[in-house]
Each structure stands twice: as structure tokens, then as C-alpha cells.
Amino acid sequence: YNVKVAFLDDPAGGSNEINISPVLGRSCGPAFDPEAPSFTPMGTDGWQLGPPSDAEKQFSRCAAKLRALRADSGQLREELNLLFDHLLSENYNKTFYPSINIRPEDVCTLLKHASFLVPLSQEHLVIKFCQLMHHLLNQLKVIMDEQTLDVLLNYTASALKMCSTWTHSDVLLALSTVVYGNGPQCHQHLSDLLGEDGVLLLYSAPSQPNMELRRVALNCMANICLRIPGQPPLDDQYRGVCFRVFLTTLQSPKPPNTDELFYCMVIQAALKGLQCCLSGGKWKFNGGEELGSVLAILKRLMFQGAPGVSVEWPAVLYPAPLPQYEGLSAPKSAEPQKPSEPPKDAANKKRKSRGKGKKTSTEGSRGDDGEEDDREAVSALQKGGGREGGRGEGESLSKPSAPSLYPSWKLNSSDSEFSDMEGNAQSKLRLNHGHVRQGALHCLLAVVKSVEKRTLYGYWSSFIPDSPTGGQPPLTLLTIILKDPSPKVRACALQVLSAMLDGSRQFLAVAEDTASPRTSYTPFSFSLATAIRELHRALSLALLAETAPQTLTQVIKCLAYLVANAPYHRLRPGLLSPLWKQMRPYVRHRDVNVRVSVLTLYGALVTTQAPFPEVQLLLRQPDSGSSSAGSFTPQDSALSWRQRDGTSSPSRTPESSPPWLLQLCVSLVTQPREDQSDSEGAGTGGGAALEPSPIRLEALQVLSHLVRGYFSLAQACLCDIGQVSARCLGETDPSIQLHGAKLLEELGTGIIQQYRAENNVPESLRVPISQVVQFWSEVLSGPLNGVLQSEQHPMLQSSACDTLSSILPQAFAQLPDKTQLMCITVLLGLTYSENYLVKTAAVRALGVYILFPCLREDVMFVADTANTILATLEDRSTNVRAKAAWSLGNLTDTLIVNMESVGVDFQEELSDMLLLKMLQAATRASADKDRVKSNAVRALGNLLYFLRRSQLTRSAFQRPLEEAVRALVKTVQSEATMKVRWNACYALGKAFRNPALPLDSALWSCDAFSALCHVVTSCKNFKVRIKSAAALAVPARRSCYGDTKRFSCVWRSLATALENSEDTNDFLEYRYSASLRHTLSQALLHLLSLSQSQDMPALGQSLAGEEGKGIKEHLIRYLRAEEGGGEGAEGEKDAGGDGFNPQQRIGCLQQTLIRLKGLEAEGEGGGKEERGKEVVVSFLEDLTKTCEELSSCSAGFQKTET
């Protein structure tokens, strides 16, 4: 950092005016950015671009002379003084002189040796040595070793104790440079510095009259709190001490007779320290009052020095009460993609954008061009102007009138009101006020990132207006975005707003304004919708007014976050249409970052709630050029899409016409960029040069979003998009190749979605199967083969595997045999890759292929795939094992399909040894992590259902069979995730369907039934209960349930579960209670249909009392089909039912009644059995009679109504 240091020749001089501006120590990046990567010096030849510079020669000469000096030298003081002057006179700043090649170890050696030569009694030399410490460490960006750190810490700490007060400003300056990012390593000295009577607490206190000492002390504390990525945070005890000091400083009023400029610098140091505290690891505020105090201070300082702002600021901000928005979240599958950040190399050559990563305040950033931006703004203000006046060429959007964007507090007095000296002072003051506002916004950004989202939502109304503009507008972030004169401050405000919007989808999902609000009060949902509309309005105005490219990029990125999180389907239409048109001119903006962010915004527009009718209409509109954007009105098309209720597009736009956005993205990816254009400036003459890589990558992402969300519009250009993908795959840039492969995968997935029966897409609207076959034939004969074999780019290889898995099964069957064989051979080979990404993608693709109808009956392919999956199940990577288990589950699904369709022939062709290996591998995988276990138990259930009696009776299968069932039982009883337990219950139900399974005699069958009985009554998750009840209703023979004791245990468990089917404290579970009762009722009737005379005493006892009355009520509702469906329907299907209607259910009940009446008591307990049978028969007769009467009454009522 280019820090100016005034050297004191007279130790007895007055105030020490070192570093008029705030000083930061050595830096590893932007001074305020604790997340910046640490600076690593290059090797000896790293910076050497030529012969040694004068600075290097001077340093080498002085260092050699200094090392030759001894403490007992005669002219030590004079020689040290001269050497220090020489060293301080050179500029070693590597930012401007990268050829300087001074080794860090040489600097450390020099400083350590000098510390032994400079006695603390020579205060003049102490000051110069401290200045030298700061000068060398800061400009050369030296990372010290532990010994040097300890030596310099000891020296500066001793100087603070022994030297006079007038030297302490320089000593603290050196100390702040030494401790920069090294706080945790300074623990031996922290008690002296930050203890109860520590020198830093003394000098940073509000009672300290010397503003310079106070500022440097605060800066030193900030550097102690600063955390370098990869290092441990500062101890919470000392971080808490610093936090309280910074907070007290910001809360304290300006001392009387204090210069405003120096006070601004103190505030900047405190803000920087507060930011370092919040960013230096997890931070917990002590209650809401502390958080409210911090937010109140930051809001006040956000408007520091803003003319015309004179309001009474509250000391604490209190959160607004919020309703329970948590329960209204949308499904996870609809989660909009987070707007992608443009790559780091997207900056223009002339002016590198600081973008989102610029989190620093002014301290330590004197070498960048940001201060010049601020000075230009101040200069413009002194001349009576607002921001820069003109727009760039090629941008035809007209600005609103001046008063709306440039209020009076931005328009300052002319130069004539001040003398030259006063004008310069005013300019410096305005500049520092801007730095304070910027620092406050950086702190606010740190607060937003460190505080839990739902806690912060209560404070939204303090920073985002939630009522329409009218009268005096509130002071919010939008005020700064629209009216602050500094582009850096505006960019900071936009970063804060973006961070608040990021991840707010669940909170904003409550917003709604489709209906008119009641006049008595304003609902929270309407206020939130108003806030979204105000954000749209203000950001659109900022888009029109902004000319600084870096800030303009932030405006567009902020809009992308808003679009990605707002629930537009619950808002009145008309928000997206004007934004869509307003962005059109910026597609050809001269700044690369702006163009990338525009594409990011378009990506968010086509991703949000896709397919969204308003966006669909915009995509169908013809390309009328960007000239219409300025005159576009929101009502032109936005209000009509709901009225048409999804009817066809306007007649002027044919359905087959490709969307404008699609054409734009294709041209950006494939066409040479336009030279000599208005927006690009003068060309370089390279007419064949393509667009910069960041723009092409973002255009490919937008194409992928378009294909995913609006495939019906993109399918007309299927071949063109395929050619774009093929061209990208044929390039040398791996990033372009990767995005090309992702685009191909999206195309394949879109085609598959069209052909899925549940989507009900008419055949006339699907891509013809012949075209799909031609498409994949061209793709598979193109550069995709080379990508599949590019071992040097494993991520690209894995993406190519995903592309292969997105081929439509019907199209795969029509591909040439050699092409099919190539796909299978490549995937089988890639499962042996050394890279886990490639192996994961390949085994997943095989799991997709095993479900293809044209492959699943091929025993050789099934066997090869099974052996490959079994090998990958032993991989050390959890990701590989998880996908292998998923593929094994799919393979066993295929076995079941083949068993039911082909029959015994397929079962006999498959090797018994292979089945045994699969059973054992799935059993081992069921003890793995939950990600693996969930599909391993699914495979176990399928395998236990698939095995034939001849296999189950073989001795080789006896032990593996028992271990497999016990693995399922253990998983059902475990504390695994609900998905895993659900799958385990489902697997047991699947196994019970195998008539060859010895449920009546096997020792493990008792444990299986006990586990299911326990889960059906006690599990908190109703979906798990539903699956366990369905599994208990699967066995088709009474003997499968074992003896009377086990049968009655199953009955009691089901009856108890039915009685408690509404007992839950979780509303999310309560919605499954009807489905649970449906499945339990069906299971009880199933047991009654199988019951024998020996079961009658237990059944009669259950049905005779109050329990029987409750069961009867639930059975009546089931028989009359008054509730059920959903999960209940699935349970009925698993239990062997066919989804009977009420008449069929009552018919089955009557058959059960007839069978029970014919039962005869057996054995010695005949009397009990007969009495029990009478109770059961009476119960069923009463149940049948009640259902018939209710049906008659219902039919008569309907007839009367007719």
C-alpha cells in the first residue's frame, strides 16, 4: 500500500503527523478483506525481470552495512540514523514495481539485527526503526517467521512501556503492521496489550484526547482481530474485548473541539475493527439488544456526512414481529439456482473490476483506483453536478428527470463559495465521510453474513422500504444506491442488498398482492410484496442512472438475486416484462463484466419458477431490437398472460420461431465479436476473435437454463443447439467443453421428460423419435468420444458420462449396434478410472442403462453391470459407493421386472453365484453411511423377493439370507435418517411377497415382525409408519404370521397405531395422518381375512371394548373411501390390494364374514374360540350393516337433490 510517511528529524517536535490517512499494516490482499488469499513470495527468480533495480541495490548495501554494525561501535547512532534514512527513502512497493526482488528472509534478518542495535533509550532512533518496520513489512508484503514475529513484538511492547508518550504513535504504527493477521500467534503479549490496564485499551478509550493515538490504537486492535484464511481465529475473550471497544467508540459522540477530519479517521478505524471482529470466525451477539445497537449505529454511519440528512437516529433497532413463514416454503426441487458469479478474469484490460470481492474500506487501499473514483465524484459535486452525466454510446434508455435521481443533498455548492484552502479541506472531509459510509456498509455486510437469516428478517424493514413511495421517503439502502455521490459506496450498498436477498426465497415466499388488501390493516404478505416492488422500482432507476461499470455490474447482479428469490407467481404481473426489455441494450455494453452480469440476470429470469407464463410470453415475442426498450410499458404483455390462462402465443409470433434470447446466446458462443461497434469501441482488427470466455460461458449457462425450463420453445432449435454443444466439445478450453457437455445433458433430459407418461405431453408436441435418433447419432459420432477419453480433465469426463446417461431409452434402442456397444464399453471401462468423479458418473450411467427395456433382458449385460457395480461398492470414496448402491438398487428393480415379465427363464439364466455375491455386497453396504445404506436396503428387499425356492434351500444361501434379513431389521430399528428407515420397511414388505421365504419357520421372522410392530406404533415419522403398516399387511397366508401370540401382537400394534394416528406435534407429519389411517385400516381387514379359529379370543377381546368402537369408526371411513389416497394408496398396492372402490371393499368384507361364520373351534379352548368368534362376527355384521345404511342414506340424499 502506498502509505506516505513523514519522518521526524526532531524528536522533541510537536504532534506526530505520520500517516494523515488511516494506516494498515502489511497486506495479503485488500486491506479490509480478511478472506483474501495470503500473499506468498515467489522464488528467487520469481520477480526478476531484469538486472537488480536501484532499490534492490540500495537495500543490499544498507543491509550489509547494518549487519556489520555492532552494539559497541563508536559512531553507532550516526550510522544507524544514516542507514535508516537511506532505507526509508526508497519505494519498495511491489504493486507498482513488480521487478523488485528482495527476499523476505533478508528483510527479517535486517529487522531482527536492527532491533538489537537500537536501544530504547535513543527515542529518536526508536521512532525511525518503527517507521522502517512499517515501511518494509508493508510495502514488500513480508510474511514473517515466528522468530522475527516474536522479536519485533517484544521490541514494540517494550518500547510502549519504556519510551515517552510522544513516541507511541510511531510504535503503535509498527505494532499494527507486525500483528496484521497474526493475532492468534501473539497470545503471550495480548494480556499486556488488551488486558485490564492494557496500553491499547488506554489509548483507544473515548476519554483519550489525542485523536492520532486513539486512531492508531484502534487500527492496531483491528489488525489483531483480522483473520487470514486458513488460520485459527483470535481467542473469543480478546475478540470480545476489542468488539466492546469498537462498539463504544462508534456509540460515543464526537469530543468537543475535535477536528471533524480526524474524528472521521477514528470512526473508520473502529469500523474496520468491528468488521474484522465479525468476519474473524463465528460470532454470537449477546441478545437482540446488542445486535439492534450495532445495526442502529451502522445505519446512522451509512449516511455520515450526507447533506440534508438531519434526523434523530435511534440508539437501538428492534426487529419487527414476523409470522410463521417457515411453513410456506416451496418444494426443494423448485429451488432457483443462485445467480452465478462471473469468472475472475472477466475484467477489462483497461480497468479491472473490483466486483463483489471488494469488501475493503479505505484503510490500506490507497494504491487502487477507488479513491480516484471518489475524488472524481467529489470534484463533480464541487462543480455543482451529481454523478457522471452521459450514458455510454449505444444505450438508448432515457433517464428520468433530474430531481428524482439527484436530490438536493447531492447537489453541492459551487467552488466560488470556498477559498482554495477551504475547498481542499471540504473535499478531504467529503472524501473521508464517503470512507466512513463505505466502512459502515462493509460492517453491515459482515453482520448479514454472520447472523442467522431468520433473525435478520426482522430488521429488513429498517433497510428495505415496505411501503410505496409517497411523502418523505425513508432512509434505507435504496437511498444510498440511488443518491450517494460515490460509486464505491453505491457498490457497497448493492453488495449488502445482494447478501440480504441471497437465500431469502423461503422468507419472500409469503409475499402476495394478487388480491386487494383489506382497508383495516395491511397484511404482512402485502407489505412484503410491496417491498419487492420497491426493490424493482429502485433498482430499475439505478440501472438507468448508473454509469460506473463496476457499480452497474453490482446493480445487475443485485437484480439477479432479487429475481432468483421473489415469488412472482404470487404477485401481480408486470414486474419481469419491463426488466426483460430494460436489459436489452446492456447486452452490447462495452464492459465485459456488465455483459456477463446481464446474462446472469437473464439466466435468473428463465430459471425462476420455470416455466413461468410471463417469461414464456416474453420468450415468444419477436426480436424487435433494443430500441423499443425505452418506450415499453409494463402492461403491454404482462397483464394478458393470466387472462389467456396459458393459451397459445400471439399470432404474430409463430411457435416454431426460436426465442430471441436463444439466438443471442448461440451467437455469443459461436459468432466472432463485432469490431468497431459502438459498445465495444475500436476493434483490434482480429475479426475472427470470439467473445471473451466469461461471456461465452455465461451464454452457455443461459442456454442450459432455457432448455431446462422452456424445452417446448427450445426444441425447434434442437439441431442448432446440438451443433453449438458439439462445437464447444471440440474446443481446447476445458471450461467451454464442460459447459457444452452440460448443455447436451440438458437437451437429453428435456427429451426424456417429454416422453414420460406422467407428464402427459401429446405426441404431436414431442420431438419425433426419428429426430432424437438422428440427434444422438450425430452427437455420438462427434467430439464427445474424445471428451470421454480425456483423462487429464476428469470433471469433463464425468460430465460426458452424464451426457451418455441422458439418451432417451427408445432412441437408444434404435441406434446402430456398434454405437450401443461403444456407449456400454466406454462406461464399463470408466468405472475403473483412478478419479472418483469419473467413476461415480460412470457407475451412475450404468444404473440408468440397466433400466433400458432394450438392455434389461440381456443376461450378459446384466451380469457385466452387476460385476462392475459390486467392484465399485468396495471403493474408498463415499460418493462412488453411494452411486454404486443406487445403481445396484436399479439393477435389482430390473430383476423384479424381468421376473414378472419374462418369468422363470430369466431367473434360471442368471448365475446363482452372482446373486449370492449381490446379496452379500448389499448386506455389507447396509452397514455403510446413510447415503449408501438407503439404496442398499432397497436392493436387499428386491433380492429377497427375487430368489427362488431352490436357491433359498441351498446351504450356501442360508447364512447370507439370515444376515440380509437381520440387516434390514437392524436398519428399521436404527436411528438412521427417515428415508433409510422408510426404504428398510419397504424392503421388508417386498421380501414378504416372496412365497418361498420361510416366514413361518425361520428364526429371524419373529425379529422382522417385532421391528415392524415397534415402528408402526412409535416412529415419529408418519411415512415410515405407513410403510411398516403396509409391510405387515403383505403376507398372503395365515401361516406366515406364525403362532397366535405373534398374530395377536401384530393386530394389537396395528390397532394401537390406528388409535394414535392423530397424535403428533409436527404439523408436517399431521398431513399424512389420513394416509396412515387408510393403510392401517386396510391392514386390519387383511388380518381379519386371514384369521383362524385360534385367533378369535384375542380378536374378540380387542373388538369388544372401547378399542373396538374406535376401530369401527376408522373402518367405516375406510370402507366408504372417505379418506386415504397418497401414501395410503401406495401402502395398499404394496399389501396386494388393487385400489378397490367402496362397493368392492364391502364385498371383500362380506366374504370375510362368510368365511369366519364357517370356522369351527378346535382343541381344548373351543369355548373361548367360539365366544371370540361370536364377538368378531357380530362386529363385522354391525360394520357391514352400518356401511350399507350410510350408503343408502347417501344415495337417497343425492336422489332428493336431483
mmCIF file with all atom_site columns, N, CA and C in Angstrom, residues 573-574 577 613-614 617 621 634-648 650 652:
data_model
loop_
_atom_site.group_PDB
_atom_site.id
_atom_site.type_symbol
_atom_site.label_atom_id
_atom_site.label_alt_id
_atom_site.label_comp_id
_atom_site.label_asym_id
_atom_site.label_entity_id
_atom_site.label_seq_id
_atom_site.pdbx_PDB_ins_code
_atom_site.Cartn_x
_atom_site.Cartn_y
_atom_site.Cartn_z
_atom_site.occupancy
_atom_site.B_iso_or_equiv
_atom_site.pdbx_formal_charge
_atom_site.auth_seq_id
_atom_site.auth_comp_id
_atom_site.auth_asym_id
_atom_site.auth_atom_id
_atom_site.pdbx_PDB_model_num
ATOM 1  N N  . PRO A 1 573 ? -48.851 -9.376  -12.091 1.00 0.00 ? 573 PRO A N  1
ATOM 2  C CA . PRO A 1 573 ? -47.900 -9.408  -13.220 1.00 0.00 ? 573 PRO A CA 1
ATOM 3  C C  . PRO A 1 573 ? -47.430 -8.015  -13.600 1.00 0.00 ? 573 PRO A C  1
ATOM 4  N N  . GLY A 1 574 ? -46.301 -7.986  -14.274 1.00 0.00 ? 574 GLY A N  1
ATOM 5  C CA . GLY A 1 574 ? -45.791 -6.718  -14.771 1.00 0.00 ? 574 GLY A CA 1
ATOM 6  C C  . GLY A 1 574 ? -44.441 -6.338  -14.226 1.00 0.00 ? 574 GLY A C  1
ATOM 7  N N  . SER A 1 577 ? -41.525 -8.179  -17.121 1.00 0.00 ? 577 SER A N  1
ATOM 8  C CA . SER A 1 577 ? -41.536 -7.730  -18.521 1.00 0.00 ? 577 SER A CA 1
ATOM 9  C C  . SER A 1 577 ? -40.712 -6.461  -18.749 1.00 0.00 ? 577 SER A C  1
ATOM 10 N N  . PRO A 1 613 ? -45.401 -18.245 -16.938 1.00 0.00 ? 613 PRO A N  1
ATOM 11 C CA . PRO A 1 613 ? -46.148 -17.750 -18.112 1.00 0.00 ? 613 PRO A CA 1
ATOM 12 C C  . PRO A 1 613 ? -45.661 -16.412 -18.645 1.00 0.00 ? 613 PRO A C  1
ATOM 13 N N  . GLU A 1 614 ? -45.348 -15.463 -17.742 1.00 0.00 ? 614 GLU A N  1
ATOM 14 C CA . GLU A 1 614 ? -44.917 -14.137 -18.209 1.00 0.00 ? 614 GLU A CA 1
ATOM 15 C C  . GLU A 1 614 ? -43.602 -14.239 -18.974 1.00 0.00 ? 614 GLU A C  1
ATOM 16 N N  . LEU A 1 617 ? -44.151 -15.833 -22.394 1.00 0.00 ? 617 LEU A N  1
ATOM 17 C CA . LEU A 1 617 ? -44.652 -14.870 -23.366 1.00 0.00 ? 617 LEU A CA 1
ATOM 18 C C  . LEU A 1 617 ? -43.529 -13.975 -23.888 1.00 0.00 ? 617 LEU A C  1
ATOM 19 N N  . GLN A 1 621 ? -41.993 -13.497 -27.899 1.00 0.00 ? 621 GLN A N  1
ATOM 20 C CA . GLN A 1 621 ? -42.104 -12.241 -28.636 1.00 0.00 ? 621 GLN A CA 1
ATOM 21 C C  . GLN A 1 621 ? -40.984 -12.128 -29.662 1.00 0.00 ? 621 GLN A C  1
ATOM 22 N N  . PRO A 1 634 ? -45.143 -1.689  -18.872 1.00 0.00 ? 634 PRO A N  1
ATOM 23 C CA . PRO A 1 634 ? -45.318 -2.990  -18.233 1.00 0.00 ? 634 PRO A CA 1
ATOM 24 C C  . PRO A 1 634 ? -46.608 -3.687  -18.627 1.00 0.00 ? 634 PRO A C  1
ATOM 25 N N  . GLN A 1 635 ? -47.611 -2.932  -19.005 1.00 0.00 ? 635 GLN A N  1
ATOM 26 C CA . GLN A 1 635 ? -48.897 -3.548  -19.300 1.00 0.00 ? 635 GLN A CA 1
ATOM 27 C C  . GLN A 1 635 ? -48.999 -4.091  -20.719 1.00 0.00 ? 635 GLN A C  1
ATOM 28 N N  . ASP A 1 636 ? -47.981 -3.880  -21.541 1.00 0.00 ? 636 ASP A N  1
ATOM 29 C CA . ASP A 1 636 ? -48.073 -4.302  -22.939 1.00 0.00 ? 636 ASP A CA 1
ATOM 30 C C  . ASP A 1 636 ? -48.411 -5.774  -23.077 1.00 0.00 ? 636 ASP A C  1
ATOM 31 N N  . SER A 1 637 ? -47.696 -6.610  -22.321 1.00 0.00 ? 637 SER A N  1
ATOM 32 C CA . SER A 1 637 ? -47.946 -8.035  -22.460 1.00 0.00 ? 637 SER A CA 1
ATOM 33 C C  . SER A 1 637 ? -48.118 -8.723  -21.126 1.00 0.00 ? 637 SER A C  1
ATOM 34 N N  . ALA A 1 638 ? -47.650 -8.101  -20.053 1.00 0.00 ? 638 ALA A N  1
ATOM 35 C CA . ALA A 1 638 ? -47.612 -8.811  -18.780 1.00 0.00 ? 638 ALA A CA 1
ATOM 36 C C  . ALA A 1 638 ? -49.004 -9.069  -18.224 1.00 0.00 ? 638 ALA A C  1
ATOM 37 N N  . LEU A 1 639 ? -49.947 -8.143  -18.439 1.00 0.00 ? 639 LEU A N  1
ATOM 38 C CA . LEU A 1 639 ? -51.260 -8.307  -17.847 1.00 0.00 ? 639 LEU A CA 1
ATOM 39 C C  . LEU A 1 639 ? -52.106 -9.336  -18.579 1.00 0.00 ? 639 LEU A C  1
ATOM 40 N N  . SER A 1 640 ? -51.691 -9.726  -19.765 1.00 0.00 ? 640 SER A N  1
ATOM 41 C CA . SER A 1 640 ? -52.555 -10.588 -20.559 1.00 0.00 ? 640 SER A CA 1
ATOM 42 C C  . SER A 1 640 ? -52.283 -12.063 -20.377 1.00 0.00 ? 640 SER A C  1
ATOM 43 N N  . TRP A 1 641 ? -51.138 -12.415 -19.790 1.00 0.00 ? 641 TRP A N  1
ATOM 44 C CA . TRP A 1 641 ? -50.817 -13.845 -19.765 1.00 0.00 ? 641 TRP A CA 1
ATOM 45 C C  . TRP A 1 641 ? -51.708 -14.609 -18.809 1.00 0.00 ? 641 TRP A C  1
ATOM 46 N N  . ARG A 1 642 ? -52.155 -13.945 -17.737 1.00 0.00 ? 642 ARG A N  1
ATOM 47 C CA . ARG A 1 642 ? -53.075 -14.650 -16.850 1.00 0.00 ? 642 ARG A CA 1
ATOM 48 C C  . ARG A 1 642 ? -54.474 -14.727 -17.450 1.00 0.00 ? 642 ARG A C  1
ATOM 49 N N  . GLN A 1 643 ? -54.855 -13.671 -18.189 1.00 0.00 ? 643 GLN A N  1
ATOM 50 C CA . GLN A 1 643 ? -56.189 -13.667 -18.779 1.00 0.00 ? 643 GLN A CA 1
ATOM 51 C C  . GLN A 1 643 ? -56.325 -14.778 -19.811 1.00 0.00 ? 643 GLN A C  1
ATOM 52 N N  . ARG A 1 644 ? -55.240 -15.039 -20.564 1.00 0.00 ? 644 ARG A N  1
ATOM 53 C CA . ARG A 1 644 ? -55.321 -16.089 -21.581 1.00 0.00 ? 644 ARG A CA 1
ATOM 54 C C  . ARG A 1 644 ? -55.233 -17.474 -20.977 1.00 0.00 ? 644 ARG A C  1
ATOM 55 N N  . ASP A 1 645 ? -54.763 -17.536 -19.708 1.00 0.00 ? 645 ASP A N  1
ATOM 56 C CA . ASP A 1 645 ? -54.698 -18.807 -18.976 1.00 0.00 ? 645 ASP A CA 1
ATOM 57 C C  . ASP A 1 645 ? -53.938 -19.874 -19.743 1.00 0.00 ? 645 ASP A C  1
ATOM 58 N N  . GLY A 1 646 ? -52.792 -19.478 -20.240 1.00 0.00 ? 646 GLY A N  1
ATOM 59 C CA . GLY A 1 646 ? -51.906 -20.448 -20.869 1.00 0.00 ? 646 GLY A CA 1
ATOM 60 C C  . GLY A 1 646 ? -52.251 -20.801 -22.290 1.00 0.00 ? 646 GLY A C  1
ATOM 61 N N  . THR A 1 647 ? -53.037 -19.966 -22.971 1.00 0.00 ? 647 THR A N  1
ATOM 62 C CA . THR A 1 647 ? -53.348 -20.264 -24.373 1.00 0.00 ? 647 THR A CA 1
ATOM 63 C C  . THR A 1 647 ? -52.146 -19.969 -25.231 1.00 0.00 ? 647 THR A C  1
ATOM 64 N N  . SER A 1 648 ? -52.283 -20.217 -26.511 1.00 0.00 ? 648 SER A N  1
ATOM 65 C CA . SER A 1 648 ? -51.146 -20.114 -27.422 1.00 0.00 ? 648 SER A CA 1
ATOM 66 C C  . SER A 1 648 ? -50.659 -18.691 -27.540 1.00 0.00 ? 648 SER A C  1
ATOM 67 N N  . PRO A 1 650 ? -49.250 -15.059 -29.247 1.00 0.00 ? 650 PRO A N  1
ATOM 68 C CA . PRO A 1 650 ? -49.869 -14.189 -30.243 1.00 0.00 ? 650 PRO A CA 1
ATOM 69 C C  . PRO A 1 650 ? -49.601 -14.661 -31.666 1.00 0.00 ? 650 PRO A C  1
ATOM 70 N N  . ARG A 1 652 ? -48.734 -13.146 -34.176 1.00 0.00 ? 652 ARG A N  1
ATOM 71 C CA . ARG A 1 652 ? -47.621 -12.547 -34.921 1.00 0.00 ? 652 ARG A CA 1
ATOM 72 C C  . ARG A 1 652 ? -46.324 -13.312 -34.711 1.00 0.00 ? 652 ARG A C  1
#
